[in-house]
């Protein structure tokens, strides 16, 4: 396969279709949430769309926490493979085949 060949997600209208498709599926799920009987344990679970909002907030919190944690745990780019430094070799002796 040629690396210069365009893939289907390289086209902006295809990305737009995916975003609209996801939006439509989320809307259908939110509307469906209004039409079934719930048996909540907590009163807040009775709110329409509670699980959608809860899932979004938890996901957003997870991403933002991971970004902050990355600052704490980040290593230098050459942490595992340090840049090569010139090594001082001992002087050669006559007849040494190194």
Tab-separated table of N, CA and C in Angstrom, residues 1-7 10:
chain	number	residue	atom	x	y	z
A	1	UNK	N	0.847	-1.171	0.000
A	1	UNK	CA	0.000	0.000	0.000
A	1	UNK	C	0.892	1.233	0.000
A	2	UNK	N	0.551	2.185	-0.800
A	2	UNK	CA	1.323	3.411	-0.927
A	2	UNK	C	1.009	4.342	0.250
A	3	UNK	N	2.056	4.943	0.851
A	3	UNK	CA	1.849	5.833	1.989
A	3	UNK	C	1.179	7.138	1.585
A	4	UNK	N	1.244	7.489	0.299
A	4	UNK	CA	0.632	8.727	-0.172
A	4	UNK	C	-0.859	8.567	-0.448
A	5	UNK	N	-1.334	7.346	-0.390
A	5	UNK	CA	-2.737	7.072	-0.667
A	5	UNK	C	-3.611	7.611	0.465
A	6	UNK	N	-4.671	8.297	0.103
A	6	UNK	CA	-5.551	8.876	1.124
A	6	UNK	C	-6.481	7.805	1.677
A	7	UNK	N	-6.675	7.840	2.973
A	7	UNK	CA	-7.576	6.915	3.639
A	7	UNK	C	-8.949	7.576	3.765
A	10	UNK	N	-9.272	10.600	6.001
A	10	UNK	CA	-8.552	11.803	5.585
A	10	UNK	C	-9.496	12.820	4.949
